[in-house]
PDB file of C-alpha atoms in Angstrom:
ATOM      1  CA  MET C   1      11.705 -19.547  12.731  1.00  0.00           C
ATOM      2  CA  ILE C   2       8.572 -17.494  13.390  1.00  0.00           C
ATOM      3  CA  ASN C   3       9.965 -16.545  16.806  1.00  0.00           C
ATOM      4  CA  LEU C   4      13.107 -15.189  15.146  1.00  0.00           C
ATOM      5  CA  TYR C   5      10.990 -12.841  13.025  1.00  0.00           C
ATOM      6  CA  LYS C   6       8.419 -11.996  15.723  1.00  0.00           C
ATOM      7  CA  PRO C   7       9.585  -8.344  15.981  1.00  0.00           C
ATOM      8  CA  ALA C   8       8.996  -7.933  12.233  1.00  0.00           C
ATOM      9  CA  ILE C   9       5.574  -9.569  12.462  1.00  0.00           C
ATOM     10  CA  ASP C  10       4.655  -7.275  15.369  1.00  0.00           C
ATOM     11  CA  GLN C  11       5.660  -4.236  13.298  1.00  0.00           C
ATOM     12  CA  GLY C  12       3.551  -5.548  10.411  1.00  0.00           C
ATOM     13  CA  ILE C  13       0.535  -5.798  12.710  1.00  0.00           C
ATOM     14  CA  ARG C  14       1.122  -2.221  13.878  1.00  0.00           C
ATOM     15  CA  MET C  15       1.537  -0.985  10.305  1.00  0.00           C
ATOM     16  CA  GLY C  16      -1.679  -2.668   9.188  1.00  0.00           C
ATOM     17  CA  ILE C  17      -3.694  -1.330  12.113  1.00  0.00           C
ATOM     18  CA  ILE C  18      -2.367   2.211  11.689  1.00  0.00           C
ATOM     19  CA  SER C  19      -3.085   2.074   7.961  1.00  0.00           C
ATOM     20  CA  ILE C  20      -6.684   1.061   8.669  1.00  0.00           C
ATOM     21  CA  ILE C  21      -7.075   3.764  11.333  1.00  0.00           C
ATOM     22  CA  VAL C  22      -5.785   6.434   8.932  1.00  0.00           C
ATOM     23  CA  PHE C  23      -8.155   5.183   6.239  1.00  0.00           C
ATOM     24  CA  LEU C  24     -11.145   5.107   8.588  1.00  0.00           C
ATOM     25  CA  GLY C  25     -10.397   8.617   9.842  1.00  0.00           C
ATOM     26  CA  ILE C  26     -10.385   9.986   6.313  1.00  0.00           C
ATOM     27  CA  TYR C  27     -13.315   7.793   5.240  1.00  0.00           C
ATOM     28  CA  ALA C  28     -15.423   9.061   8.161  1.00  0.00           C
ATOM     29  CA  PHE C  29     -14.678  12.643   7.145  1.00  0.00           C
ATOM     30  CA  ASP C  30     -15.280  12.146   3.395  1.00  0.00           C
ATOM     31  CA  PRO C  31     -15.646   8.661   1.839  1.00  0.00           C
ATOM     32  CA  LEU C  32     -14.917  10.101  -1.621  1.00  0.00           C
ATOM     33  CA  PHE C  33     -11.771  12.006  -0.547  1.00  0.00           C
ATOM     34  CA  PHE C  34      -9.654   9.294  -2.181  1.00  0.00           C
ATOM     35  CA  ALA C  35     -11.079  10.161  -5.625  1.00  0.00           C
ATOM     36  CA  LYS C  36      -9.654  13.679  -5.430  1.00  0.00           C
ATOM     37  CA  PRO C  37      -6.044  14.556  -6.246  1.00  0.00           C
ATOM     38  CA  THR C  38      -5.335  15.519  -2.627  1.00  0.00           C
ATOM     39  CA  GLY C  39      -6.771  12.219  -1.407  1.00  0.00           C
ATOM     40  CA  MET C  40      -4.803  10.190  -3.929  1.00  0.00           C
ATOM     41  CA  LEU C  41      -1.602  11.998  -2.979  1.00  0.00           C
ATOM     42  CA  THR C  42      -2.298  11.571   0.730  1.00  0.00           C
ATOM     43  CA  MET C  43      -2.842   7.834   0.408  1.00  0.00           C
ATOM     44  CA  LEU C  44       0.203   7.500  -1.855  1.00  0.00           C
ATOM     45  CA  ILE C  45       2.451   9.225   0.669  1.00  0.00           C
ATOM     46  CA  VAL C  46       0.981   7.456   3.709  1.00  0.00           C
ATOM     47  CA  ASN C  47       0.425   3.920   2.385  1.00  0.00           C
ATOM     48  CA  LEU C  48       3.210   3.587  -0.162  1.00  0.00           C
ATOM     49  CA  LEU C  49       5.957   5.627   1.425  1.00  0.00           C
ATOM     50  CA  ALA C  50       5.691   6.721   5.052  1.00  0.00           C
ATOM     51  CA  LEU C  51       4.136   3.715   6.776  1.00  0.00           C
ATOM     52  CA  PRO C  52       5.974   0.985   4.814  1.00  0.00           C
ATOM     53  CA  ILE C  53       9.366   2.635   5.055  1.00  0.00           C
ATOM     54  CA  VAL C  54       9.096   3.389   8.774  1.00  0.00           C
ATOM     55  CA  PHE C  55       7.601   0.068   9.858  1.00  0.00           C
ATOM     56  CA  MET C  56       9.670  -2.125   7.545  1.00  0.00           C
ATOM     57  CA  ILE C  57      12.841  -0.452   8.829  1.00  0.00           C
ATOM     58  CA  LEU C  58      11.654  -0.962  12.406  1.00  0.00           C
ATOM     59  CA  GLY C  59      10.777  -4.587  11.663  1.00  0.00           C
ATOM     60  CA  ALA C  60      14.249  -5.244  10.247  1.00  0.00           C
ATOM     61  CA  ARG C  61      16.016  -3.295  12.979  1.00  0.00           C
ATOM     62  CA  ASN C  62      14.127  -4.976  15.813  1.00  0.00           C
ATOM     63  CA  THR C  63      14.777  -8.426  14.358  1.00  0.00           C
ATOM     64  CA  LYS C  64      18.538  -7.857  14.104  1.00  0.00           C
ATOM     65  CA  ALA C  65      19.175  -9.024  17.691  1.00  0.00           C
ATOM     66  CA  ASN C  66      17.907 -12.513  16.804  1.00  0.00           C
ATOM     67  CA  PHE C  67      20.647 -13.188  14.215  1.00  0.00           C
ATOM     68  CA  THR C  68      24.430 -13.287  14.300  1.00  0.00           C
ATOM     69  CA  PRO C  69      25.551 -12.319  11.740  1.00  0.00           C
ATOM     70  CA  TYR C  70      22.604 -10.351  10.405  1.00  0.00           C
ATOM     71  CA  THR C  71      22.797 -11.182   6.726  1.00  0.00           C
ATOM     72  CA  PHE C  72      21.100  -9.515   3.802  1.00  0.00           C
ATOM     73  CA  GLY C  73      18.651 -12.435   3.677  1.00  0.00           C
ATOM     74  CA  ASN C  74      17.706 -12.031   7.331  1.00  0.00           C
ATOM     75  CA  ALA C  75      17.219  -8.264   6.990  1.00  0.00           C
ATOM     76  CA  PHE C  76      15.283  -8.653   3.738  1.00  0.00           C
ATOM     77  CA  ASN C  77      13.028 -11.338   5.222  1.00  0.00           C
ATOM     78  CA  ALA C  78      12.315  -9.252   8.309  1.00  0.00           C
ATOM     79  CA  ALA C  79      11.397  -6.170   6.275  1.00  0.00           C
ATOM     80  CA  PHE C  80       9.322  -8.164   3.789  1.00  0.00           C
ATOM     81  CA  PHE C  81       7.513 -10.112   6.533  1.00  0.00           C
ATOM     82  CA  THR C  82       6.522  -6.764   8.020  1.00  0.00           C
ATOM     83  CA  GLY C  83       5.013  -5.740   4.688  1.00  0.00           C
ATOM     84  CA  ILE C  84       3.296  -9.094   4.124  1.00  0.00           C
ATOM     85  CA  VAL C  85       1.640  -9.124   7.553  1.00  0.00           C
ATOM     86  CA  SER C  86       0.414  -5.559   7.089  1.00  0.00           C
ATOM     87  CA  ALA C  87      -0.845  -6.290   3.576  1.00  0.00           C
ATOM     88  CA  LEU C  88      -2.809  -9.315   4.765  1.00  0.00           C
ATOM     89  CA  ILE C  89      -4.446  -7.347   7.589  1.00  0.00           C
ATOM     90  CA  VAL C  90      -5.387  -4.514   5.240  1.00  0.00           C
ATOM     91  CA  LEU C  91      -6.605  -7.012   2.618  1.00  0.00           C
ATOM     92  CA  VAL C  92      -9.022  -8.594   5.089  1.00  0.00           C
ATOM     93  CA  PHE C  93     -10.250  -5.139   6.091  1.00  0.00           C
ATOM     94  CA  ASN C  94     -10.662  -4.076   2.441  1.00  0.00           C
ATOM     95  CA  ILE C  95     -12.652  -7.191   1.574  1.00  0.00           C
ATOM     96  CA  ILE C  96     -14.951  -6.587   4.548  1.00  0.00           C
ATOM     97  CA  LEU C  97     -15.311  -2.915   3.590  1.00  0.00           C
ATOM     98  CA  ILE C  98     -16.160  -3.441  -0.071  1.00  0.00           C
ATOM     99  CA  THR C  99     -18.324  -6.531   0.341  1.00  0.00           C
ATOM    100  CA  LEU C 100     -20.165  -5.916   3.622  1.00  0.00           C
ATOM    101  CA  ILE C 101     -19.798  -2.379   4.962  1.00  0.00           C
ATOM    102  CA  ASP C 102     -20.033  -0.271   1.795  1.00  0.00           C
ATOM    103  CA  PRO C 103     -20.496  -2.368  -1.369  1.00  0.00           C
ATOM    104  CA  THR C 104     -21.194   0.754  -3.468  1.00  0.00           C
ATOM    105  CA  TRP C 105     -18.017   2.565  -2.396  1.00  0.00           C
ATOM    106  CA  GLU C 106     -15.863   1.398  -5.316  1.00  0.00           C
ATOM    107  CA  GLN C 107     -18.444   2.558  -7.877  1.00  0.00           C
ATOM    108  CA  SER C 108     -18.993   5.864  -6.063  1.00  0.00           C
ATOM    109  CA  LEU C 109     -15.249   6.411  -5.889  1.00  0.00           C
ATOM    110  CA  PHE C 110     -14.917   5.794  -9.629  1.00  0.00           C
ATOM    111  CA  GLU C 111     -17.781   8.181 -10.443  1.00  0.00           C
ATOM    112  CA  GLU C 112     -16.281  10.902  -8.254  1.00  0.00           C
ATOM    113  CA  SER C 113     -12.843  10.430  -9.835  1.00  0.00           C
ATOM    114  CA  MET C 114     -14.450  10.783 -13.286  1.00  0.00           C
ATOM    115  CA  ASN C 115     -16.134  14.028 -12.161  1.00  0.00           C
ATOM    116  CA  THR C 116     -12.803  15.298 -10.844  1.00  0.00           C
ATOM    117  CA  THR C 117     -11.058  14.256 -14.073  1.00  0.00           C
ATOM    118  CA  GLU C 118     -13.716  15.913 -16.228  1.00  0.00           C
ATOM    119  CA  THR C 119     -13.374  19.159 -14.263  1.00  0.00           C
ATOM    120  CA  PHE C 120      -9.585  19.033 -14.564  1.00  0.00           C
ATOM    121  CA  LEU C 121      -9.704  18.376 -18.315  1.00  0.00           C
ATOM    122  CA  SER C 122     -12.274  21.123 -18.810  1.00  0.00           C
ATOM    123  CA  ASP C 123     -10.127  23.584 -16.848  1.00  0.00           C
ATOM    124  CA  SER C 124      -7.153  22.558 -18.994  1.00  0.00           C
ATOM    125  CA  GLY C 125      -8.938  23.847 -22.087  1.00  0.00           C
ATOM    126  CA  LEU C 126      -9.717  20.544 -23.808  1.00  0.00           C
ATOM    127  CA  SER C 127     -12.714  20.417 -26.084  1.00  0.00           C
ATOM    128  CA  GLN C 128     -15.851  18.672 -24.832  1.00  0.00           C
ATOM    129  CA  GLU C 129     -15.346  16.029 -27.519  1.00  0.00           C
ATOM    130  CA  ASP C 130     -11.850  15.205 -26.213  1.00  0.00           C
ATOM    131  CA  ILE C 131     -13.118  15.175 -22.624  1.00  0.00           C
ATOM    132  CA  ASP C 132     -15.958  12.812 -23.527  1.00  0.00           C
ATOM    133  CA  GLU C 133     -13.521  10.520 -25.347  1.00  0.00           C
ATOM    134  CA  SER C 134     -11.152  10.439 -22.351  1.00  0.00           C
ATOM    135  CA  ILE C 135     -13.997   9.711 -19.921  1.00  0.00           C
ATOM    136  CA  ALA C 136     -15.346   6.969 -22.207  1.00  0.00           C
ATOM    137  CA  LYS C 137     -11.903   5.300 -22.358  1.00  0.00           C
ATOM    138  CA  ALA C 138     -11.514   5.496 -18.583  1.00  0.00           C
ATOM    139  CA  THR C 139     -15.010   4.067 -18.080  1.00  0.00           C
ATOM    140  CA  GLU C 140     -14.274   1.210 -20.475  1.00  0.00           C
ATOM    141  CA  SER C 141     -10.981   0.492 -18.713  1.00  0.00           C
ATOM    142  CA  TYR C 142     -12.702   0.533 -15.319  1.00  0.00           C
ATOM    143  CA  ALA C 143     -15.365  -1.890 -16.552  1.00  0.00           C
ATOM    144  CA  ASP C 144     -12.627  -4.381 -17.506  1.00  0.00           C
ATOM    145  CA  GLN C 145     -10.893  -4.264 -14.105  1.00  0.00           C
ATOM    146  CA  PRO C 146     -11.692  -6.805 -11.398  1.00  0.00           C
ATOM    147  CA  LYS C 147     -13.667  -5.368  -8.520  1.00  0.00           C
ATOM    148  CA  GLY C 148     -14.690  -6.496  -5.074  1.00  0.00           C
ATOM    149  CA  ALA C 149     -12.643  -9.149  -3.304  1.00  0.00           C
ATOM    150  CA  LEU C 150     -10.766 -10.178  -6.468  1.00  0.00           C
ATOM    151  CA  GLY C 151      -9.808  -6.562  -7.161  1.00  0.00           C
ATOM    152  CA  ALA C 152      -8.618  -6.173  -3.564  1.00  0.00           C
ATOM    153  CA  ILE C 153      -6.484  -9.314  -3.861  1.00  0.00           C
ATOM    154  CA  ILE C 154      -4.918  -8.136  -7.126  1.00  0.00           C
ATOM    155  CA  ASN C 155      -4.179  -4.688  -5.666  1.00  0.00           C
ATOM    156  CA  THR C 156      -2.609  -6.329  -2.620  1.00  0.00           C
ATOM    157  CA  GLY C 157      -0.364  -8.345  -4.942  1.00  0.00           C
ATOM    158  CA  LYS C 158       0.737  -5.139  -6.645  1.00  0.00           C
ATOM    159  CA  GLY C 159       1.415  -3.596  -3.249  1.00  0.00           C
ATOM    160  CA  LEU C 160       3.551  -6.589  -2.277  1.00  0.00           C
ATOM    161  CA  VAL C 161       5.758  -5.978  -5.316  1.00  0.00           C
ATOM    162  CA  TRP C 162       6.376  -2.457  -3.966  1.00  0.00           C
ATOM    163  CA  TYR C 163       7.078  -3.879  -0.500  1.00  0.00           C
ATOM    164  CA  LEU C 164       9.535  -6.309  -2.106  1.00  0.00           C
ATOM    165  CA  ILE C 165      11.483  -3.397  -3.584  1.00  0.00           C
ATOM    166  CA  ILE C 166      11.519  -1.560  -0.252  1.00  0.00           C
ATOM    167  CA  ALA C 167      12.596  -4.762   1.547  1.00  0.00           C
ATOM    168  CA  LEU C 168      15.507  -5.228  -0.886  1.00  0.00           C
ATOM    169  CA  ILE C 169      16.763  -1.739  -0.102  1.00  0.00           C
ATOM    170  CA  ILE C 170      16.273  -2.172   3.641  1.00  0.00           C
ATOM    171  CA  GLY C 171      17.984  -5.571   3.547  1.00  0.00           C
ATOM    172  CA  ALA C 172      21.006  -4.074   1.824  1.00  0.00           C
ATOM    173  CA  VAL C 173      21.233  -1.243   4.362  1.00  0.00           C
ATOM    174  CA  GLN C 174      20.438  -3.194   7.550  1.00  0.00           C
ATOM    175  CA  LYS C 175      22.719  -6.210   7.064  1.00  0.00           C
ATOM    176  CA  ASP C 176      25.865  -6.519   9.133  1.00  0.00           C
ATOM    177  CA  LYS C 177      28.807  -4.873   7.391  1.00  0.00           C
ATOM    178  CA  LYS C 178      31.253  -7.295   9.059  1.00  0.00           C
ATOM    179  CA  THR C 179      29.880 -10.171   6.994  1.00  0.00           C
ATOM    180  CA  GLU C 180      30.944  -8.437   3.783  1.00  0.00           C
ATOM    181  CA  GLU C 181      34.430  -7.670   5.104  1.00  0.00           C
ATOM    182  CA  GLU C 182      34.962 -11.248   6.275  1.00  0.00           C
ATOM    183  CA  LEU C 183      34.117 -12.575   2.801  1.00  0.00           C
ATOM    184  CA  ILE C 184      36.636 -10.298   1.073  1.00  0.00           C
TER     185      ILE C 184
END
């Protein structure tokens, strides 16, 4: 069965590696870029839209030749396997990053995002009291969130839910249309 989905697995490996390369390029330029609105938007577009959509479509498309007919289940599995493989590669990288390479990065990122938030709220005309209350709530919420390897695992799980949704759409689009017509 793994051989049938090898094209999808290969695309997942590519997606994971490219995601890490993009991250490292930005991280080398400015490790706290991700705490800024532009950085958050960049990572949202790259990691939640562009890379998953492109590579999951390629994974499903390249796997199609291994199945006759190419059912919704086959297309869904191929797309989702692509996402799972990528997520696992990125998870391993993230755990290494936040536990060995830069253990203070998560805290620094949070502090920078609070500075950015405070500046934004101040520019919006909020009173200092309201700003302080908002920052205190965000700090309390951050303190309650899992960090380190556990936080990375939980975030990967959330990402897999997104990949599941994308895979459902890709599966519906990529399946053979003849199968539907034969059933009617």
